[in-house]
Amino acid sequence: MEDRLDRDLDGEKLTAILVFMLPGLTLFAIFSVGPMLYSAVGSFFTWDGFTIGQFAGFETWIAAFQDDAIINWDNLLAFQYPMGALPQNIIWMVVHVPLSTLLGLGLALLFADLRGRSVLRSMVFLAFTTPTVVIGLVLLFVYDPQAGIFNGLLRSIGLEGMVRNWVQEPQIAIYALVAGGVWVQTGFSMLLYSSALAGIDPALLESARVDGAGRFRRFKDIIWPLVKPVTAVVVIMSMIWVIRIFAIVYAAGGPSGGPGGVFSVLGLEVYQAAFSVPIEYSKAMVVALIELVIALPMAWYIASMD
């Protein structure tokens, strides 16, 4: 009798859980799973504007990887810009993610014991709360060859020969923009690391200090093992942010992706293919799916973390 009652209660709990989850699952299916499946199927068809046409197989996929706007194989092998949206997105990831992660950790450690740390953290985090479109426009002003703050700083320290329009020279323009992205994402990384550091028992650090452990030893043996799980989240969230980046690139370089497309990333190519004449809807789906294939395993890893 008692076992039957327990089974009835478990059944009622399961029913209640499903009822509460149903609205969320329905919205998720309509606005996330549905578009993913629609894009996956649609990428194998030709499109007349927004009207589906004939089955094309892998023709659109092959054409996308042969498109210089996606991968410029000649420039990629010579390591010259523009290399195409996909390699440039990867360069964003390789440069941006380590820098924003290390700077975030460094600032979190620096501010941990300072007076006024709340104000300092707020100042650093402000960039992350600013719309990325605004950040892109600010970067154009910062790098302006005449009135820009960065070039003004170079002049003030006697480096007049280095003054240039940093966002117009193909071989350095993308790195100037990546620096702005690092400025944005560092605040997010710092906030997560600061939360992790706040959870460390001060008695552990004090005991290690009394036992003669220096700053590096305390970091290596106590702090790093405790913030290591946060590092995985910081790195993967930064990688997803880079893969999805669009607004800062559009604001700084326009729909063409800067001079010769040196700013172009996958998100910008989706926009170009879907909304610029001639409309290439199947190409937009292919590029969007490339983004999804890169980002989905990272999101899944975060969701599966204990």
Short mmCIF file of C-alpha atoms in Angstrom, two decimals:
data_model
loop_
_atom_site.label_atom_id
_atom_site.label_comp_id
_atom_site.label_asym_id
_atom_site.label_seq_id
_atom_site.Cartn_x
_atom_site.Cartn_y
_atom_site.Cartn_z
CA MET A 1 0.00 0.00 0.00
CA GLU A 2 2.81 2.38 0.94
CA ASP A 3 4.74 1.56 -2.26
CA ARG A 4 1.64 2.26 -4.34
CA LEU A 5 1.16 5.59 -2.57
CA ASP A 6 4.80 6.51 -3.28
CA ARG A 7 4.32 5.64 -6.96
CA ASP A 8 1.18 7.79 -7.12
CA LEU A 9 3.05 10.71 -5.54
CA ASP A 10 5.96 10.28 -7.96
CA GLY A 11 3.50 10.24 -10.86
CA GLU A 12 1.85 13.43 -9.60
CA LYS A 13 5.24 15.12 -9.23
CA LEU A 14 6.23 14.10 -12.75
CA THR A 15 2.94 15.40 -14.13
CA ALA A 16 3.37 18.71 -12.29
CA ILE A 17 6.94 19.06 -13.57
CA LEU A 18 5.85 18.40 -17.15
CA VAL A 19 2.98 20.90 -16.87
CA PHE A 20 5.32 23.63 -15.64
CA MET A 21 7.97 22.78 -18.26
CA LEU A 22 5.56 22.59 -21.18
CA PRO A 23 5.34 26.37 -21.92
CA GLY A 24 9.12 26.74 -21.85
CA LEU A 25 9.69 23.63 -23.94
CA THR A 26 7.09 24.81 -26.45
CA LEU A 27 8.78 28.20 -26.85
CA PHE A 28 12.19 26.51 -27.08
CA ALA A 29 10.91 24.19 -29.81
CA ILE A 30 9.32 27.04 -31.78
CA PHE A 31 12.11 29.61 -31.55
CA SER A 32 15.24 27.44 -31.24
CA VAL A 33 14.85 23.83 -32.37
CA GLY A 34 12.43 24.69 -35.18
CA PRO A 35 14.66 27.30 -36.87
CA MET A 36 17.69 25.01 -36.50
CA LEU A 37 15.93 22.14 -38.26
CA TYR A 38 14.45 24.49 -40.86
CA SER A 39 17.91 25.90 -41.63
CA ALA A 40 19.48 22.44 -41.74
CA VAL A 41 16.91 21.24 -44.28
CA GLY A 42 16.79 24.52 -46.22
CA SER A 43 20.56 24.59 -46.72
CA PHE A 44 20.20 21.66 -49.14
CA PHE A 45 17.76 23.54 -51.42
CA THR A 46 18.00 26.47 -53.80
CA TRP A 47 16.04 29.60 -52.92
CA ASP A 48 14.31 32.24 -55.03
CA GLY A 49 14.44 35.08 -52.55
CA PHE A 50 12.67 33.60 -49.52
CA THR A 51 10.87 30.88 -51.50
CA ILE A 52 12.28 27.36 -51.39
CA GLY A 53 13.25 25.88 -54.75
CA GLN A 54 14.88 22.71 -56.03
CA PHE A 55 16.90 20.20 -54.03
CA ALA A 56 20.60 21.06 -54.47
CA GLY A 57 22.30 18.53 -52.21
CA PHE A 58 25.69 19.67 -50.93
CA GLU A 59 26.11 22.20 -53.74
CA THR A 60 25.52 25.22 -51.46
CA TRP A 61 27.86 23.83 -48.79
CA ILE A 62 30.64 23.28 -51.33
CA ALA A 63 30.08 26.74 -52.82
CA ALA A 64 30.26 28.33 -49.36
CA PHE A 65 33.68 26.82 -48.63
CA GLN A 66 34.88 27.93 -52.07
CA ASP A 67 33.62 31.49 -51.53
CA ASP A 68 36.47 33.93 -50.81
CA ALA A 69 34.17 35.81 -48.45
CA ILE A 70 33.98 32.70 -46.24
CA ILE A 71 37.51 31.30 -46.74
CA ASN A 72 40.05 33.01 -48.98
CA TRP A 73 42.40 30.07 -49.38
CA ASP A 74 45.17 32.00 -51.18
CA ASN A 75 45.36 34.71 -48.53
CA LEU A 76 44.98 32.16 -45.75
CA LEU A 77 47.99 30.17 -46.92
CA ALA A 78 49.99 33.40 -47.26
CA PHE A 79 48.59 34.72 -43.93
CA GLN A 80 47.42 37.93 -45.54
CA TYR A 81 44.17 39.74 -44.89
CA PRO A 82 41.37 39.40 -45.75
CA MET A 83 41.38 35.65 -45.13
CA GLY A 84 37.60 35.26 -45.10
CA ALA A 85 34.99 35.27 -42.37
CA LEU A 86 35.71 31.81 -40.91
CA PRO A 87 39.51 32.18 -40.48
CA GLN A 88 39.04 35.70 -39.14
CA ASN A 89 36.49 34.43 -36.64
CA ILE A 90 39.06 31.84 -35.54
CA ILE A 91 41.73 34.56 -35.22
CA TRP A 92 39.31 36.50 -33.03
CA MET A 93 39.00 33.39 -30.87
CA VAL A 94 42.74 32.65 -30.68
CA VAL A 95 43.70 36.23 -29.74
CA HIS A 96 40.64 37.47 -27.88
CA VAL A 97 39.83 34.55 -25.56
CA PRO A 98 43.24 34.13 -23.84
CA LEU A 99 43.71 37.89 -23.43
CA SER A 100 40.26 38.59 -21.97
CA THR A 101 40.55 35.55 -19.67
CA LEU A 102 44.00 36.44 -18.33
CA LEU A 103 43.13 40.13 -17.93
CA GLY A 104 39.91 39.23 -16.14
CA LEU A 105 41.74 36.94 -13.72
CA GLY A 106 44.51 39.48 -13.19
CA LEU A 107 42.10 42.32 -12.43
CA ALA A 108 40.03 40.12 -10.12
CA LEU A 109 43.17 39.26 -8.13
CA LEU A 110 44.34 42.89 -8.15
CA PHE A 111 41.02 44.30 -6.93
CA ALA A 112 40.37 41.57 -4.35
CA ASP A 113 42.07 43.37 -1.44
CA LEU A 114 41.87 46.99 -2.58
CA ARG A 115 39.72 49.65 -1.02
CA GLY A 116 37.08 50.91 -3.40
CA ARG A 117 37.15 47.63 -5.30
CA SER A 118 33.42 47.85 -6.00
CA VAL A 119 33.93 51.12 -7.88
CA LEU A 120 36.91 49.73 -9.79
CA ARG A 121 35.00 46.59 -10.77
CA SER A 122 32.05 48.68 -11.91
CA MET A 123 34.33 50.80 -14.11
CA VAL A 124 35.82 47.72 -15.78
CA PHE A 125 32.44 45.99 -16.12
CA LEU A 126 30.87 49.10 -17.69
CA ALA A 127 32.20 48.18 -21.14
CA PHE A 128 30.40 44.82 -21.02
CA THR A 129 27.08 46.53 -20.29
CA THR A 130 27.55 49.00 -23.16
CA PRO A 131 25.85 48.01 -26.46
CA THR A 132 28.46 46.58 -28.82
CA VAL A 133 27.26 48.90 -31.59
CA VAL A 134 28.35 51.81 -29.40
CA ILE A 135 31.68 50.09 -28.71
CA GLY A 136 32.31 49.78 -32.45
CA LEU A 137 31.64 53.49 -33.00
CA VAL A 138 33.83 54.41 -30.01
CA LEU A 139 36.69 52.38 -31.48
CA LEU A 140 36.50 54.37 -34.72
CA PHE A 141 37.01 57.53 -32.68
CA VAL A 142 39.75 56.01 -30.50
CA TYR A 143 41.78 54.97 -33.56
CA ASP A 144 41.13 58.12 -35.62
CA PRO A 145 44.48 59.31 -37.06
CA GLN A 146 43.81 62.98 -36.26
CA ALA A 147 41.62 63.19 -33.16
CA GLY A 148 41.94 59.63 -31.83
CA ILE A 149 43.00 59.04 -28.23
CA PHE A 150 45.32 56.16 -29.14
CA ASN A 151 47.26 58.12 -31.75
CA GLY A 152 47.33 61.11 -29.40
CA LEU A 153 48.97 58.90 -26.78
CA LEU A 154 51.58 57.74 -29.30
CA ARG A 155 52.38 61.36 -30.17
CA SER A 156 52.68 62.32 -26.51
CA ILE A 157 55.34 59.65 -25.85
CA GLY A 158 57.35 60.47 -28.97
CA LEU A 159 56.17 57.64 -31.24
CA GLU A 160 54.98 59.92 -34.03
CA GLY A 161 56.13 57.43 -36.67
CA MET A 162 53.62 54.83 -35.45
CA VAL A 163 50.60 57.11 -35.90
CA ARG A 164 48.23 55.69 -38.51
CA ASN A 165 44.60 54.87 -39.18
CA TRP A 166 44.59 51.56 -37.34
CA VAL A 167 41.22 50.37 -38.65
CA GLN A 168 42.05 51.00 -42.32
CA GLU A 169 45.31 49.07 -42.73
CA PRO A 170 44.41 45.48 -43.72
CA GLN A 171 47.20 43.68 -41.86
CA ILE A 172 46.53 45.31 -38.47
CA ALA A 173 42.88 46.40 -38.64
CA ILE A 174 41.42 43.19 -37.24
CA TYR A 175 43.74 43.28 -34.22
CA ALA A 176 42.68 46.85 -33.46
CA LEU A 177 39.09 45.65 -33.40
CA VAL A 178 39.95 42.55 -31.34
CA ALA A 179 41.49 44.86 -28.73
CA GLY A 180 38.10 46.53 -28.39
CA GLY A 181 36.47 43.13 -27.97
CA VAL A 182 38.98 42.27 -25.23
CA TRP A 183 38.07 45.51 -23.47
CA VAL A 184 34.40 44.47 -23.53
CA GLN A 185 34.80 40.84 -22.44
CA THR A 186 37.40 41.46 -19.73
CA GLY A 187 34.72 42.92 -17.46
CA PHE A 188 32.64 39.75 -17.73
CA SER A 189 35.65 37.53 -17.01
CA MET A 190 36.67 39.70 -14.06
CA LEU A 191 33.18 39.51 -12.55
CA LEU A 192 33.07 35.70 -12.67
CA TYR A 193 36.57 35.39 -11.22
CA SER A 194 35.75 37.93 -8.49
CA SER A 195 32.74 35.83 -7.47
CA ALA A 196 34.92 32.72 -7.35
CA LEU A 197 37.59 34.47 -5.27
CA ALA A 198 34.96 35.73 -2.84
CA GLY A 199 33.99 32.11 -2.16
CA ILE A 200 37.49 31.10 -1.03
CA ASP A 201 37.83 30.76 2.74
CA PRO A 202 40.25 33.51 3.90
CA ALA A 203 41.49 31.13 6.62
CA LEU A 204 43.06 28.91 3.94
CA LEU A 205 45.06 31.79 2.51
CA GLU A 206 46.03 33.07 5.94
CA SER A 207 47.21 29.63 7.05
CA ALA A 208 49.32 29.29 3.91
CA ARG A 209 50.80 32.76 4.47
CA VAL A 210 51.68 31.92 8.09
CA ASP A 211 53.35 28.71 6.89
CA GLY A 212 55.61 30.80 4.67
CA ALA A 213 53.88 30.38 1.30
CA GLY A 214 54.48 33.34 -1.00
CA ARG A 215 51.92 34.94 -3.33
CA PHE A 216 52.75 32.66 -6.24
CA ARG A 217 52.61 29.53 -4.07
CA ARG A 218 49.25 30.56 -2.59
CA PHE A 219 47.91 31.19 -6.07
CA LYS A 220 49.25 27.90 -7.45
CA ASP A 221 48.19 25.63 -4.57
CA ILE A 222 45.00 27.27 -3.29
CA ILE A 223 43.50 29.93 -5.55
CA TRP A 224 43.98 28.33 -8.97
CA PRO A 225 42.49 24.89 -8.10
CA LEU A 226 39.41 26.63 -6.67
CA VAL A 227 38.87 29.00 -9.63
CA LYS A 228 39.75 26.44 -12.30
CA PRO A 229 36.10 25.38 -12.88
CA VAL A 230 35.18 29.04 -13.40
CA THR A 231 37.94 29.31 -16.00
CA ALA A 232 36.20 26.68 -18.14
CA VAL A 233 32.99 28.74 -18.06
CA VAL A 234 34.85 31.99 -18.79
CA VAL A 235 36.74 30.51 -21.75
CA ILE A 236 33.73 28.82 -23.33
CA MET A 237 31.42 31.82 -22.84
CA SER A 238 34.08 34.04 -24.42
CA MET A 239 34.40 31.65 -27.36
CA ILE A 240 30.64 31.64 -27.89
CA TRP A 241 30.60 35.46 -27.69
CA VAL A 242 33.31 35.62 -30.37
CA ILE A 243 31.55 33.13 -32.66
CA ARG A 244 28.32 35.16 -32.42
CA ILE A 245 29.97 38.56 -32.78
CA PHE A 246 28.29 40.91 -35.23
CA ALA A 247 27.33 44.37 -33.96
CA ILE A 248 30.83 45.63 -33.11
CA VAL A 249 32.10 44.54 -36.55
CA TYR A 250 29.13 46.06 -38.38
CA ALA A 251 29.46 49.36 -36.50
CA ALA A 252 33.20 49.64 -37.14
CA GLY A 253 33.35 48.33 -40.70
CA GLY A 254 29.84 48.57 -42.13
CA PRO A 255 28.07 45.80 -44.06
CA SER A 256 31.18 45.21 -46.20
CA GLY A 257 33.26 44.29 -43.15
CA GLY A 258 35.81 47.09 -43.33
CA PRO A 259 38.46 47.70 -46.02
CA GLY A 260 38.42 44.68 -48.31
CA GLY A 261 36.43 42.68 -45.75
CA VAL A 262 39.24 42.47 -43.17
CA PHE A 263 36.70 42.73 -40.32
CA SER A 264 34.27 40.22 -41.79
CA VAL A 265 33.08 37.42 -39.51
CA LEU A 266 30.49 34.66 -39.86
CA GLY A 267 27.67 36.72 -38.37
CA LEU A 268 28.26 39.51 -40.88
CA GLU A 269 28.24 37.02 -43.76
CA VAL A 270 24.87 35.67 -42.59
CA TYR A 271 23.53 39.23 -42.64
CA GLN A 272 25.00 39.93 -46.07
CA ALA A 273 23.66 36.74 -47.61
CA ALA A 274 20.17 37.06 -46.12
CA PHE A 275 19.48 40.77 -46.51
CA SER A 276 21.72 42.14 -49.29
CA VAL A 277 20.91 41.96 -53.00
CA PRO A 278 21.23 39.38 -54.46
CA ILE A 279 19.64 37.46 -51.61
CA GLU A 280 21.37 34.11 -51.02
CA TYR A 281 19.18 32.55 -48.38
CA SER A 282 20.68 29.07 -48.64
CA LYS A 283 24.19 30.51 -48.13
CA ALA A 284 22.95 32.38 -45.05
CA MET A 285 21.63 29.09 -43.66
CA VAL A 286 24.92 27.30 -44.33
CA VAL A 287 27.00 29.99 -42.60
CA ALA A 288 24.58 30.12 -39.66
CA LEU A 289 24.86 26.35 -39.31
CA ILE A 290 28.66 26.62 -39.31
CA GLU A 291 28.34 29.00 -36.36
CA LEU A 292 25.96 26.58 -34.67
CA VAL A 293 28.26 23.58 -35.18
CA ILE A 294 31.11 25.50 -33.54
CA ALA A 295 29.09 26.96 -30.65
CA LEU A 296 26.75 24.07 -29.77
CA PRO A 297 29.35 21.70 -28.23
CA MET A 298 30.62 24.54 -26.04
CA ALA A 299 27.12 25.39 -24.84
CA TRP A 300 26.44 21.69 -24.22
CA TYR A 301 29.62 21.41 -22.13
CA ILE A 302 28.58 24.32 -19.90
CA ALA A 303 25.07 22.90 -19.51
CA SER A 304 26.47 19.51 -18.47
CA MET A 305 28.87 20.90 -15.86
CA ASP A 306 28.14 19.95 -12.25
#
